[in-house]
PDB file of C-alpha atoms and ligand atoms in Angstrom:
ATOM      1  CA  UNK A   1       0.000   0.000   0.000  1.00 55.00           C
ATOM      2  CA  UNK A   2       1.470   3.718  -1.210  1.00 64.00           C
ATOM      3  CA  UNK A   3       0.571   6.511   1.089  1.00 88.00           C
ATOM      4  CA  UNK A   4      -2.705   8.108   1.549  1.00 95.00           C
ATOM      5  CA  UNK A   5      -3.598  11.418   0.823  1.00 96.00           C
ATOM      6  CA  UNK A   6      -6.472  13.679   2.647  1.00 94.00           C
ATOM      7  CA  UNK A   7      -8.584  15.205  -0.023  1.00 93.00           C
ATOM      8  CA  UNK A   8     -10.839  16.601   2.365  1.00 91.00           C
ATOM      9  CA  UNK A   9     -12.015  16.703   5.859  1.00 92.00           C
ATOM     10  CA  UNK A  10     -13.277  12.972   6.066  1.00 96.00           C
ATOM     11  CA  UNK A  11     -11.783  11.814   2.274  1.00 97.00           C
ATOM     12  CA  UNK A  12      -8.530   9.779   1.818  1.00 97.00           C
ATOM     13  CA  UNK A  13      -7.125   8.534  -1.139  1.00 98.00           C
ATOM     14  CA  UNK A  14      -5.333   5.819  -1.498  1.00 98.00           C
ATOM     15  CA  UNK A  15      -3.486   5.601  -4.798  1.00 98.00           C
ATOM     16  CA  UNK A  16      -2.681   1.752  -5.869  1.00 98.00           C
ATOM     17  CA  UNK A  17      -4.084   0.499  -2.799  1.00 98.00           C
ATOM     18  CA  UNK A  18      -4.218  -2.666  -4.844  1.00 98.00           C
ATOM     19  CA  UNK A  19      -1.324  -4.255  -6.675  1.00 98.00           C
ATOM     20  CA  UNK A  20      -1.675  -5.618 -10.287  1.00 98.00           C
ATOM     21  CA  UNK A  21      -1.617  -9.186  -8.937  1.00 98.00           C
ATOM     22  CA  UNK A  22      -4.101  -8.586  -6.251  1.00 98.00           C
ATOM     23  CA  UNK A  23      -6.566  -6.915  -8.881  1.00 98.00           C
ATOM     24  CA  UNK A  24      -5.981  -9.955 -11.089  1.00 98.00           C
ATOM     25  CA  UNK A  25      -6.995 -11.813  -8.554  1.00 98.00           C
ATOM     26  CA  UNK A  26     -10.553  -9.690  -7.362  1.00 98.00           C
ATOM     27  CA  UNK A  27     -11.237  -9.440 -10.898  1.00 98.00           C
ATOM     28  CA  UNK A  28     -11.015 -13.592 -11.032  1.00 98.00           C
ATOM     29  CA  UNK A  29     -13.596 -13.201  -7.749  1.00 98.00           C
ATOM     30  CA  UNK A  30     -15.897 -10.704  -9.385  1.00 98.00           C
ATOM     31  CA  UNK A  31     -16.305 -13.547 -11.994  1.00 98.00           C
ATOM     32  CA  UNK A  32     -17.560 -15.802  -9.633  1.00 98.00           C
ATOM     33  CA  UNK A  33     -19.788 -13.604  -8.106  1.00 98.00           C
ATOM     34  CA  UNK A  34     -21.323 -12.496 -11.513  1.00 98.00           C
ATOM     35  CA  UNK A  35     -21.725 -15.785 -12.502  1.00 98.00           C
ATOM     36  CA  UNK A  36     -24.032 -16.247  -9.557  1.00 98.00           C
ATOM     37  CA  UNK A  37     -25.586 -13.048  -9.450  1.00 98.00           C
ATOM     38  CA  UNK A  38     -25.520 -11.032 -12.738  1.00 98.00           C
ATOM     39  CA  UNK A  39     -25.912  -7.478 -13.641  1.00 98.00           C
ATOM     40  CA  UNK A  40     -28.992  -6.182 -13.573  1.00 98.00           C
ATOM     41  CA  UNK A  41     -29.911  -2.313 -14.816  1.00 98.00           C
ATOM     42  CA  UNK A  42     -31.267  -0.001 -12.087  1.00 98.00           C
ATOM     43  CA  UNK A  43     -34.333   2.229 -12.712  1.00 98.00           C
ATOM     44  CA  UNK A  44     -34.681   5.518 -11.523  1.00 97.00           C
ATOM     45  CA  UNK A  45     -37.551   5.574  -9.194  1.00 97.00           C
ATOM     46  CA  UNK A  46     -40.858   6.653 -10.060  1.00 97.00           C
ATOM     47  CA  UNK A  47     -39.796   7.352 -13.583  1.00 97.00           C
ATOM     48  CA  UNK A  48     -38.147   3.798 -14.602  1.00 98.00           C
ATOM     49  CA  UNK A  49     -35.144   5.587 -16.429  1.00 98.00           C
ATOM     50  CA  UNK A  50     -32.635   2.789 -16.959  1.00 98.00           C
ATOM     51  CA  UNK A  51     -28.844   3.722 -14.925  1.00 98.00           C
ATOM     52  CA  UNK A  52     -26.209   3.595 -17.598  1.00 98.00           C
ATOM     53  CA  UNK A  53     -24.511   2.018 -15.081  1.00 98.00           C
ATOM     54  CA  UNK A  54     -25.315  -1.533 -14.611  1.00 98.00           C
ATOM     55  CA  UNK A  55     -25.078  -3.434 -10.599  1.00 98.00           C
ATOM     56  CA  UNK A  56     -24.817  -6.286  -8.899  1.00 98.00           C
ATOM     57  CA  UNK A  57     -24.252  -6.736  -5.366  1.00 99.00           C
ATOM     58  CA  UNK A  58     -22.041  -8.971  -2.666  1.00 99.00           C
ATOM     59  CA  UNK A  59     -22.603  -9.220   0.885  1.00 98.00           C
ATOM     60  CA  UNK A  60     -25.633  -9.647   3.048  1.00 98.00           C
ATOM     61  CA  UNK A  61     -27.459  -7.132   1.532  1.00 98.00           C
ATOM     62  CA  UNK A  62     -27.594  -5.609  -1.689  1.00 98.00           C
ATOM     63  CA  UNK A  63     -28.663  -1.836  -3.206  1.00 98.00           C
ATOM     64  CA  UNK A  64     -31.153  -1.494  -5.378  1.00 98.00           C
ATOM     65  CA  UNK A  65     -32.708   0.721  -7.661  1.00 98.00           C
ATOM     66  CA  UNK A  66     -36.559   0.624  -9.119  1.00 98.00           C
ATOM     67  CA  UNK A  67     -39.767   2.440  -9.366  1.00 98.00           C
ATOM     68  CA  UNK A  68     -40.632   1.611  -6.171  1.00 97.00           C
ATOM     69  CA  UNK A  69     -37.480   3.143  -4.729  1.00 98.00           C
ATOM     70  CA  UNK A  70     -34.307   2.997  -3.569  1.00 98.00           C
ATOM     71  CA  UNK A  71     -33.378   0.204  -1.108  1.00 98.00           C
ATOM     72  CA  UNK A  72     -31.273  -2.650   0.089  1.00 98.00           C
ATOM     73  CA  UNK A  73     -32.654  -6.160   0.322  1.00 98.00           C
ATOM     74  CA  UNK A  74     -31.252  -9.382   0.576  1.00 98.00           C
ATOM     75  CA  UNK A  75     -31.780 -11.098  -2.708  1.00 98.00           C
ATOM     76  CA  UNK A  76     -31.096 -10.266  -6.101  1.00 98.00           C
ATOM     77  CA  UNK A  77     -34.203  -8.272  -8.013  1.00 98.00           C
ATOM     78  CA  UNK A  78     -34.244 -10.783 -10.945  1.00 98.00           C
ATOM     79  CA  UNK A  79     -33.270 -14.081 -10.040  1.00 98.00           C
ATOM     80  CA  UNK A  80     -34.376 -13.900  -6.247  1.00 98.00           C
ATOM     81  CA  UNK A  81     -31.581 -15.577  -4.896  1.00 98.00           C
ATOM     82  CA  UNK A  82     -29.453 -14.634  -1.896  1.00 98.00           C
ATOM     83  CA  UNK A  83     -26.097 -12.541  -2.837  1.00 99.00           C
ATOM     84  CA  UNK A  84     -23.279 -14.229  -3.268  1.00 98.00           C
ATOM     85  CA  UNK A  85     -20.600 -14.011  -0.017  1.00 98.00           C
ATOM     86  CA  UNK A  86     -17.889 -10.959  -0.242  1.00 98.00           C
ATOM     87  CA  UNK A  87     -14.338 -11.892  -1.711  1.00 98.00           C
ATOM     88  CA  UNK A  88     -11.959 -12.690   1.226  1.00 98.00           C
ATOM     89  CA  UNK A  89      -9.574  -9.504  -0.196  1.00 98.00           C
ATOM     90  CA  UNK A  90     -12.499  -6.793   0.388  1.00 98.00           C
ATOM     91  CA  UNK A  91     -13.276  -7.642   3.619  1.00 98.00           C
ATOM     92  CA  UNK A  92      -9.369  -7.067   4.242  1.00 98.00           C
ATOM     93  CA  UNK A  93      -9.951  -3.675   2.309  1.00 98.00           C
ATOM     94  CA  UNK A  94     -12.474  -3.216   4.940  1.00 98.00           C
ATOM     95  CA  UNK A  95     -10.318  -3.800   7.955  1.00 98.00           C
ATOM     96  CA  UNK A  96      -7.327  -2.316   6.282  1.00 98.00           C
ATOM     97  CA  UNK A  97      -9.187   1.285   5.416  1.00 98.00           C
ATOM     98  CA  UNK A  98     -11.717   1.305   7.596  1.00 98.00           C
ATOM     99  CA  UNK A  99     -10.308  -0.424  10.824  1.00 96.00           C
ATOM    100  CA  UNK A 100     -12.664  -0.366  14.053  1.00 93.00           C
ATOM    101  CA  UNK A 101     -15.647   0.044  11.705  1.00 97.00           C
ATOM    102  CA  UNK A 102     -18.838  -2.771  12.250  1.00 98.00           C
ATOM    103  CA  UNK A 103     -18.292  -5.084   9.422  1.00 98.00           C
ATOM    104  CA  UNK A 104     -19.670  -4.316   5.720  1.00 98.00           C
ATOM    105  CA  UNK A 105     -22.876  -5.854   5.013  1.00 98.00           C
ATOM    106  CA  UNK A 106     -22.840  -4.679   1.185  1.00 98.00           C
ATOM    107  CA  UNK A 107     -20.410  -4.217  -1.502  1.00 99.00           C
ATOM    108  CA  UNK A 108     -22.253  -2.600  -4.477  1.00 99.00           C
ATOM    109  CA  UNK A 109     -20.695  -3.645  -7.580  1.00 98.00           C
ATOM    110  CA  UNK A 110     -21.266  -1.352 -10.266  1.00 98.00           C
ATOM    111  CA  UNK A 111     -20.234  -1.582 -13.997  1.00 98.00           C
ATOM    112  CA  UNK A 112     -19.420   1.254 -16.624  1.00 98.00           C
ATOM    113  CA  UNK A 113     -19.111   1.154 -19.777  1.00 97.00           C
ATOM    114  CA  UNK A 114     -17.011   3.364 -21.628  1.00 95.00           C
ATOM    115  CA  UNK A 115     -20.236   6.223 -21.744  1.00 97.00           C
ATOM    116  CA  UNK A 116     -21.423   5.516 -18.747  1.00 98.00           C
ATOM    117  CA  UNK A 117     -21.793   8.047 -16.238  1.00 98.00           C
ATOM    118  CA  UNK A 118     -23.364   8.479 -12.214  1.00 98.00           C
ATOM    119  CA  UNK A 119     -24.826  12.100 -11.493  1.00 97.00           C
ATOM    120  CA  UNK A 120     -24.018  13.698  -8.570  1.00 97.00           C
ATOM    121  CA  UNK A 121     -25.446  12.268  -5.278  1.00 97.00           C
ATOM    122  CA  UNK A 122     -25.364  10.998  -1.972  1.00 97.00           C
ATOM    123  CA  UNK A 123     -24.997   7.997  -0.195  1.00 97.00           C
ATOM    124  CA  UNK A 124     -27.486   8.230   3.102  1.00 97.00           C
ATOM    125  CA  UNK A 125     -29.468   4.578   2.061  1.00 98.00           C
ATOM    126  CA  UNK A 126     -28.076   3.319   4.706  1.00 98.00           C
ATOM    127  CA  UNK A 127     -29.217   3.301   8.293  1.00 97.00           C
ATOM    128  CA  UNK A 128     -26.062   3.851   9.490  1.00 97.00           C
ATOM    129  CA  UNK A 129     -24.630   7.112   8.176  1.00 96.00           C
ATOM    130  CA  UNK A 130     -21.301   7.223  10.381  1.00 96.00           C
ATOM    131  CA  UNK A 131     -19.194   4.207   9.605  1.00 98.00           C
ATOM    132  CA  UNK A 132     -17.575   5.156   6.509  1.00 98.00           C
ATOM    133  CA  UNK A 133     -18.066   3.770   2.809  1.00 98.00           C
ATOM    134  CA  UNK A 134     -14.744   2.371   1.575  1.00 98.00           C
ATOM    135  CA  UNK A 135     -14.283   2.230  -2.995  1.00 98.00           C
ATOM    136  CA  UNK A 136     -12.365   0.717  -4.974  1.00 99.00           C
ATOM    137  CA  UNK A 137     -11.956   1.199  -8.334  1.00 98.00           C
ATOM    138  CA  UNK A 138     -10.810  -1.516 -11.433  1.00 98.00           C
ATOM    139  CA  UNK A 139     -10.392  -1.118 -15.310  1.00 98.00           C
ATOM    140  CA  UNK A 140     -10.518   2.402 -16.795  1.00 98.00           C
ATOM    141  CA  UNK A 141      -9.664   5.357 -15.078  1.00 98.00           C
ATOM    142  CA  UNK A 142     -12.995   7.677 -14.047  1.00 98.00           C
ATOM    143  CA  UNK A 143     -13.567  11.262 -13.347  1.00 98.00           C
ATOM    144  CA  UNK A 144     -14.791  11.215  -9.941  1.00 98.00           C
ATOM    145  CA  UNK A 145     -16.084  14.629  -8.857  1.00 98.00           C
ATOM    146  CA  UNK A 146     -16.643  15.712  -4.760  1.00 96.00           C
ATOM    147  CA  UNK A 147     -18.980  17.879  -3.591  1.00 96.00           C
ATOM    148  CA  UNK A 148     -19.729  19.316  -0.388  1.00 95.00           C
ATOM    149  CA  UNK A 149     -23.304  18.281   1.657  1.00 95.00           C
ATOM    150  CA  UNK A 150     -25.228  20.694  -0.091  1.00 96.00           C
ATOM    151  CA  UNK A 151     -25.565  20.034  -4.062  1.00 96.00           C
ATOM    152  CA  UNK A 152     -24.714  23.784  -4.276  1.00 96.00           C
ATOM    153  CA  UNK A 153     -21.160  23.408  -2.629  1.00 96.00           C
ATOM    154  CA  UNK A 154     -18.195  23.763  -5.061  1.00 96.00           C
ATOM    155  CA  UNK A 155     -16.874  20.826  -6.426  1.00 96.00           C
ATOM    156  CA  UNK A 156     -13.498  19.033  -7.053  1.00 95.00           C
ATOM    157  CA  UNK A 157     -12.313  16.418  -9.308  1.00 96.00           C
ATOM    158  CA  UNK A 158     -10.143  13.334  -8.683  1.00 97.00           C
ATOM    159  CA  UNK A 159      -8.982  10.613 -11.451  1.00 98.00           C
ATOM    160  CA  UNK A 160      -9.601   7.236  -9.891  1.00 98.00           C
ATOM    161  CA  UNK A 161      -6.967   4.749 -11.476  1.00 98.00           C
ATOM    162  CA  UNK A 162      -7.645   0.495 -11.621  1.00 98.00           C
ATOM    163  CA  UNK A 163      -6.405  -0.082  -7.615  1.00 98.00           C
ATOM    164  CA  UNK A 164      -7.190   3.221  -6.314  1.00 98.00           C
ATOM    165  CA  UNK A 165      -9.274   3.226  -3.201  1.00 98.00           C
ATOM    166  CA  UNK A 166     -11.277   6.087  -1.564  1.00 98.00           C
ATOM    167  CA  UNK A 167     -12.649   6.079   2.141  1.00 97.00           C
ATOM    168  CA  UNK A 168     -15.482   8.051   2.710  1.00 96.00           C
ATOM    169  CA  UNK A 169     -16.219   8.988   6.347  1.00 95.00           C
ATOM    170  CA  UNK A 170     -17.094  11.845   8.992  1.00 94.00           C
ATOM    171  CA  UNK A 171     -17.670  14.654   7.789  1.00 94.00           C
ATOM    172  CA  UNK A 172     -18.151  13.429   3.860  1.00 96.00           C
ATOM    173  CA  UNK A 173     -20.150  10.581   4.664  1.00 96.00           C
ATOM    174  CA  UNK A 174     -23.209  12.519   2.812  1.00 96.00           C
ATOM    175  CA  UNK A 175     -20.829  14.189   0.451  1.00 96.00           C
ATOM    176  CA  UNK A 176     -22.670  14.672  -2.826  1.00 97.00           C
ATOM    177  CA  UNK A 177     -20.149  12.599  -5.154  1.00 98.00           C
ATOM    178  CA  UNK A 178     -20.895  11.217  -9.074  1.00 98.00           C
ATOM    179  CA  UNK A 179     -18.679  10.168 -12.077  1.00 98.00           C
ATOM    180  CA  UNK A 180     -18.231  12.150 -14.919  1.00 98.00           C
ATOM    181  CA  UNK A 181     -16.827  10.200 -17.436  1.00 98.00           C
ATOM    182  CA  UNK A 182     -14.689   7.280 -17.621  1.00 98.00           C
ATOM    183  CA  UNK A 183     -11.690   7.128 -20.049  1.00 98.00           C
ATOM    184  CA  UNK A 184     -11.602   4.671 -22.709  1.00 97.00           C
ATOM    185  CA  UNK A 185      -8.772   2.263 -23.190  1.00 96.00           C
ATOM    186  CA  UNK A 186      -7.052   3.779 -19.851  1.00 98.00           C
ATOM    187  CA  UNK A 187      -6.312   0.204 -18.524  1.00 98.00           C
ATOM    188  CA  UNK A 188      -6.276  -3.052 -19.978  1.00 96.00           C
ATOM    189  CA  UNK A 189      -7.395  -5.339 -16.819  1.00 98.00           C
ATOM    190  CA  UNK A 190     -10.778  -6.008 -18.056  1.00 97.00           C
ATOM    191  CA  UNK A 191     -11.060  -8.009 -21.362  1.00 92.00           C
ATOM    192  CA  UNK A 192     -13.882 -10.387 -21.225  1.00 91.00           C
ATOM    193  CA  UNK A 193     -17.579 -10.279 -21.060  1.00 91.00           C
ATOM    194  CA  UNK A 194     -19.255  -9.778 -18.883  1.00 92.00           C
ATOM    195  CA  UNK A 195     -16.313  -7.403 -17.618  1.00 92.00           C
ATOM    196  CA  UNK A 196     -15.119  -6.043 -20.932  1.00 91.00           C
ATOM    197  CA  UNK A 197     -13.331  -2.867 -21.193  1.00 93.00           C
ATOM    198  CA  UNK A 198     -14.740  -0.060 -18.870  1.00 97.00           C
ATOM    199  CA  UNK A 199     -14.929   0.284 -15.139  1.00 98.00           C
ATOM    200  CA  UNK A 200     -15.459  -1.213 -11.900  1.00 98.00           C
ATOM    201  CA  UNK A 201     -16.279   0.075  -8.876  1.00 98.00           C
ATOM    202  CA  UNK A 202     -17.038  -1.674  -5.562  1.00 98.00           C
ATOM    203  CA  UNK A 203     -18.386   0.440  -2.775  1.00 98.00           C
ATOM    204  CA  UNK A 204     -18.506  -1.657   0.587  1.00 98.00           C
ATOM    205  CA  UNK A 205     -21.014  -0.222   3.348  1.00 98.00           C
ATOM    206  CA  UNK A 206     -22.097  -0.840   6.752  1.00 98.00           C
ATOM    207  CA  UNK A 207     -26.123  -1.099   6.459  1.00 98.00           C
ATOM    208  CA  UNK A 208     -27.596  -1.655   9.436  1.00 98.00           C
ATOM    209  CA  UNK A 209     -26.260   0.312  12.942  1.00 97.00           C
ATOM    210  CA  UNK A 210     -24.398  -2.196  14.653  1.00 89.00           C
ATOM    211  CA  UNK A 211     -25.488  -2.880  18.352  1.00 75.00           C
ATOM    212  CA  UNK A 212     -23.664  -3.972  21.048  1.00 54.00           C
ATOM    213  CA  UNK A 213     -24.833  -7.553  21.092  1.00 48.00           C
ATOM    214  CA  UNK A 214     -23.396  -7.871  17.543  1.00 50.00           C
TER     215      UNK A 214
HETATM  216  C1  LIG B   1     -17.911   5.318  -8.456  1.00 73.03           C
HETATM  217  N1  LIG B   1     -18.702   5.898  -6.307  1.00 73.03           N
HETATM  218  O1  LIG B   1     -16.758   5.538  -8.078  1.00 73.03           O
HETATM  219  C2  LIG B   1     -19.090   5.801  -7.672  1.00 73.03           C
HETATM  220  N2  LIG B   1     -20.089   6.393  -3.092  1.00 73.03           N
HETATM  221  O2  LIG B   1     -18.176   4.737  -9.485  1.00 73.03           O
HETATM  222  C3  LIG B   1     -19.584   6.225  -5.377  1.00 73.03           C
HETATM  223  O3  LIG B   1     -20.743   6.484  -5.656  1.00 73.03           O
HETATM  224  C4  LIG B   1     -19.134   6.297  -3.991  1.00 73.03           C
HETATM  225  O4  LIG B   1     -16.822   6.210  -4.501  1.00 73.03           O
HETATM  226  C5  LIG B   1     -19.781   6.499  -1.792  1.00 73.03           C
HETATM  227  C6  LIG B   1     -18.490   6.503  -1.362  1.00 73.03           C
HETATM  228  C7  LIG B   1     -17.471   6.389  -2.263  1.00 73.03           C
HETATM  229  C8  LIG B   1     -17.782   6.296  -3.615  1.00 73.03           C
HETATM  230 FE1  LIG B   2     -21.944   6.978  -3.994  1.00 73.03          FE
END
């Protein structure tokens, strides 16, 4: 692990967190996990707008996205079935960048392709908005821009390379945050369907607020 940077009150950066090997190796996970839970395409809610970024989930719990809302459950939205476990090596992520934190009960998995984008938003789906949300970013390099809480604050932007990480915590934890674009050909890690070309990006989150008899 190279050093971490503060980008903000309550954002580090952790440039190649990961190694090459060790993203080989997640990337080999993420295979098994999408082989037992596939992408599926979020819809905005109320509308039904498709994401252009497509999702899957590992963990307990999963996010999702539909007319009826937005929400975590504990099966996938299309095949019903429970989500697959977390990879051994995020769960280290977790105690690595986020140490003392409950442990994660979700890992969002979300895929871009090369023109996919995430608008500006916030993370507060979670009944726990204190421990902090730990990313980690594979394949192409995005544009990730940082807000303040209020969608008026000035904003910053931040290239997130294959084996970055980010930890988002205190005072950022509701941080408006979204990707602008992702750069095409920027890293050759991903090179076969369903994880062809583009980006990854696993966001691992404590859910539920942890009690003391857990
Ligand atoms: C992405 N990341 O990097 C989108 N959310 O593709 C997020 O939405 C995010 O990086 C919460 C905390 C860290 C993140
Ligand atoms: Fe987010």
């Amino acid at each position: 692990m190279t050093g971490a940077l503060a980008i903000r009150d309550g954002v580090t950066y952790h440039p190649g967190y990961l190694s090459a090997p060790e993203q080989g190796d997640l990337v080999i996970a993420l295979r098994a996990v999408l082989r037992e839970a596939p992408f599926f395409t979020p819809r905005m809610p109320r509308t039904g707008k498709p994401f252009s970024v497509r999702m899957s989930n590992c963990g307990e719990l999963g996010w999702v996205s539909d007319e009826r809302g937005y929400r975590y459950q504990p099966a996938h939205p299309e095949t019903g079935q429970p989500w697959p476990a977390m990879p051994k090596r995020l769960l280290q992520a977790w105690q690595e960048l986020a140490p003392a934190s409950p442990v994660p009960e979700a890992c969002l998995i979300n895929f871009y392709d090369t023109s996919a984008r995430m608008g500006l938003h916030q993370d507060r789906d979670e009944d726990d908005l204190v421990t902090p949300v730990v990313s980690l970013s594979l394949g192409d390099t995005a544009v990730f821009r940082i807000g303040g809480t209020s969608r008026r604050d000035p904003t910053t932007s931040l290239k997130l390379a294959s084996g970055d990480a980010l930890v988002f915590g205190g005072p950022a934890r509701l941080a408006f945050h979204g990707i602008d674009r992702v750069l095409a050909g920027s890293s050759t890690l991903l090179h076969e369907p369903p994880l062809a070309g583009g980006r990854i990006n696993l966001t691992l989150r404590r859910v539920t607020r942890a009690t003391v008899e857990n």
